GROMACS .gro file of C-alpha atoms in nm:
model
  105
    1MET     CA    1   9.793   6.404   8.720
    2ASN     CA    2   9.677   6.363   8.362
    3THR     CA    3   9.655   6.645   8.107
    4GLN     CA    4   9.282   6.703   8.159
    5GLU     CA    5   9.321   6.731   8.537
    6LYS     CA    6   9.616   6.966   8.496
    7GLN     CA    7   9.419   7.188   8.258
    8HIS     CA    8   9.128   7.194   8.504
    9VAL     CA    9   9.357   7.310   8.786
   10LEU     CA   10   9.524   7.571   8.564
   11PHE     CA   11   9.188   7.704   8.443
   12MET     CA   12   9.055   7.735   8.798
   13ASN     CA   13   9.378   7.905   8.912
   14LEU     CA   14   9.350   8.154   8.626
   15ILE     CA   15   8.996   8.243   8.733
   16VAL     CA   16   9.106   8.282   9.095
   17MET     CA   17   9.397   8.506   8.989
   18PHE     CA   18   9.168   8.741   8.794
   19HIS     CA   19   8.914   8.733   9.079
   20SER     CA   20   9.176   8.831   9.336
   21LEU     CA   21   9.308   9.114   9.121
   22ALA     CA   22   8.955   9.243   9.055
   23TRP     CA   23   8.879   9.229   9.428
   24GLN     CA   24   9.183   9.452   9.490
   25GLN     CA   25   9.081   9.692   9.212
   26LEU     CA   26   8.733   9.717   9.360
   27GLY     CA   27   8.890   9.828   9.688
   28LYS     CA   28   8.757   9.526   9.875
   29VAL     CA   29   9.099   9.403   9.994
   30LYS     CA   30   9.436   9.566  10.051
   31ASN     CA   31   9.695   9.577   9.778
   32PRO     CA   32   9.960   9.338   9.913
   33ALA     CA   33  10.241   9.552   9.763
   34THR     CA   34  10.134   9.873   9.939
   35GLY     CA   35   9.921   9.747  10.228
   36GLU     CA   36   9.660  10.005  10.128
   37ILE     CA   37   9.302   9.982  10.005
   38GLU     CA   38   9.302  10.117   9.651
   39ARG     CA   39   9.000  10.152   9.424
   40ASN     CA   40   9.047  10.148   9.046
   41LEU     CA   41   8.710  10.081   8.887
   42GLU     CA   42   8.845  10.099   8.532
   43GLY     CA   43   9.098   9.829   8.620
   44ALA     CA   44   8.826   9.620   8.785
   45ARG     CA   45   8.603   9.658   8.477
   46GLY     CA   46   8.891   9.542   8.257
   47LEU     CA   47   8.942   9.231   8.469
   48ILE     CA   48   8.569   9.152   8.464
   49ASP     CA   49   8.571   9.199   8.086
   50THR     CA   50   8.868   8.962   8.062
   51LEU     CA   51   8.680   8.694   8.257
   52GLU     CA   52   8.376   8.744   8.034
   53MET     CA   53   8.598   8.701   7.726
   54LEU     CA   54   8.749   8.387   7.878
   55LYS     CA   55   8.398   8.255   7.936
   56ALA     CA   56   8.300   8.323   7.574
   57LYS     CA   57   8.619   8.171   7.431
   58THR     CA   58   8.587   7.852   7.641
   59GLU     CA   59   8.214   7.802   7.574
   60GLY     CA   60   8.142   7.432   7.526
   61HIS     CA   61   8.479   7.331   7.670
   62ARG     CA   62   8.414   7.376   8.044
   63ASN     CA   63   8.298   7.102   8.277
   64GLU     CA   64   8.011   7.154   8.521
   65ASP     CA   65   8.236   7.264   8.810
   66GLU     CA   66   8.423   7.513   8.593
   67GLU     CA   67   8.097   7.650   8.453
   68ARG     CA   68   7.943   7.702   8.797
   69PHE     CA   69   8.264   7.851   8.941
   70LEU     CA   70   8.314   8.098   8.657
   71ASN     CA   71   7.948   8.205   8.661
   72ASP     CA   72   7.955   8.254   9.039
   73ILE     CA   73   8.275   8.459   9.023
   74LEU     CA   74   8.137   8.680   8.745
   75LYS     CA   75   7.809   8.734   8.930
   76GLU     CA   76   7.993   8.830   9.249
   77LEU     CA   77   8.228   9.069   9.069
   78ARG     CA   78   7.949   9.236   8.870
   79LEU     CA   79   7.739   9.295   9.183
   80ASN     CA   80   8.035   9.438   9.371
   81PHE     CA   81   8.133   9.654   9.075
   82VAL     CA   82   7.784   9.806   9.070
   83ASP     CA   83   7.804   9.861   9.446
   84GLU     CA   84   8.142  10.034   9.430
   85ASN     CA   85   8.047  10.236   9.122
   86SER     CA   86   7.731  10.361   9.294
   87LYS     CA   87   7.943  10.477   9.591
   88VAL     CA   88   8.159  10.683   9.355
   89MET     CA   89   7.856  10.822   9.170
   90ASN     CA   90   7.691  10.925   9.498
   91GLN     CA   91   7.993  11.116   9.626
   92THR     CA   92   7.945  11.491   9.624
   93PRO     CA   93   8.235  11.724   9.548
   94PRO     CA   94   8.342  11.972   9.818
   95ALA     CA   95   8.131  12.289   9.825
   96ASP     CA   96   8.430  12.512   9.743
   97ALA     CA   97   8.544  12.315   9.436
   98SER     CA   98   8.471  12.437   9.086
   99LYS     CA   99   8.415  12.214   8.783
  100ASP     CA  100   8.782  12.201   8.689
  101GLY     CA  101   8.888  12.101   9.040
  102GLU     CA  102   9.033  12.439   9.136
  103LYS     CA  103   8.908  12.643   9.429
  104SER     CA  104   8.680  12.935   9.353
  105PRO     CA  105   8.829  13.280   9.413
   0.00000   0.00000   0.00000
């Protein structure tokens, strides 16, 4: 494997790693360490932002496959982030909860 092929594989693996972590943070797959579904939208947003930064920093240096793959991953993550965020925004607090999270007297 030459240097260019190795860099291609490493770049694609890096994208897949961030994608997998974001998928976990979105609550779409179980956390392998706990076996539980965990949603952390701030963490997911940070991973999406990291992929967007990687895209900006590698502009003009990606081949066609890398370009398509990165764009597809970002599109998928953004759509799923919006979906998960809307679920959180549409949740209603329990009727007996006050603003500060304590029960009313």
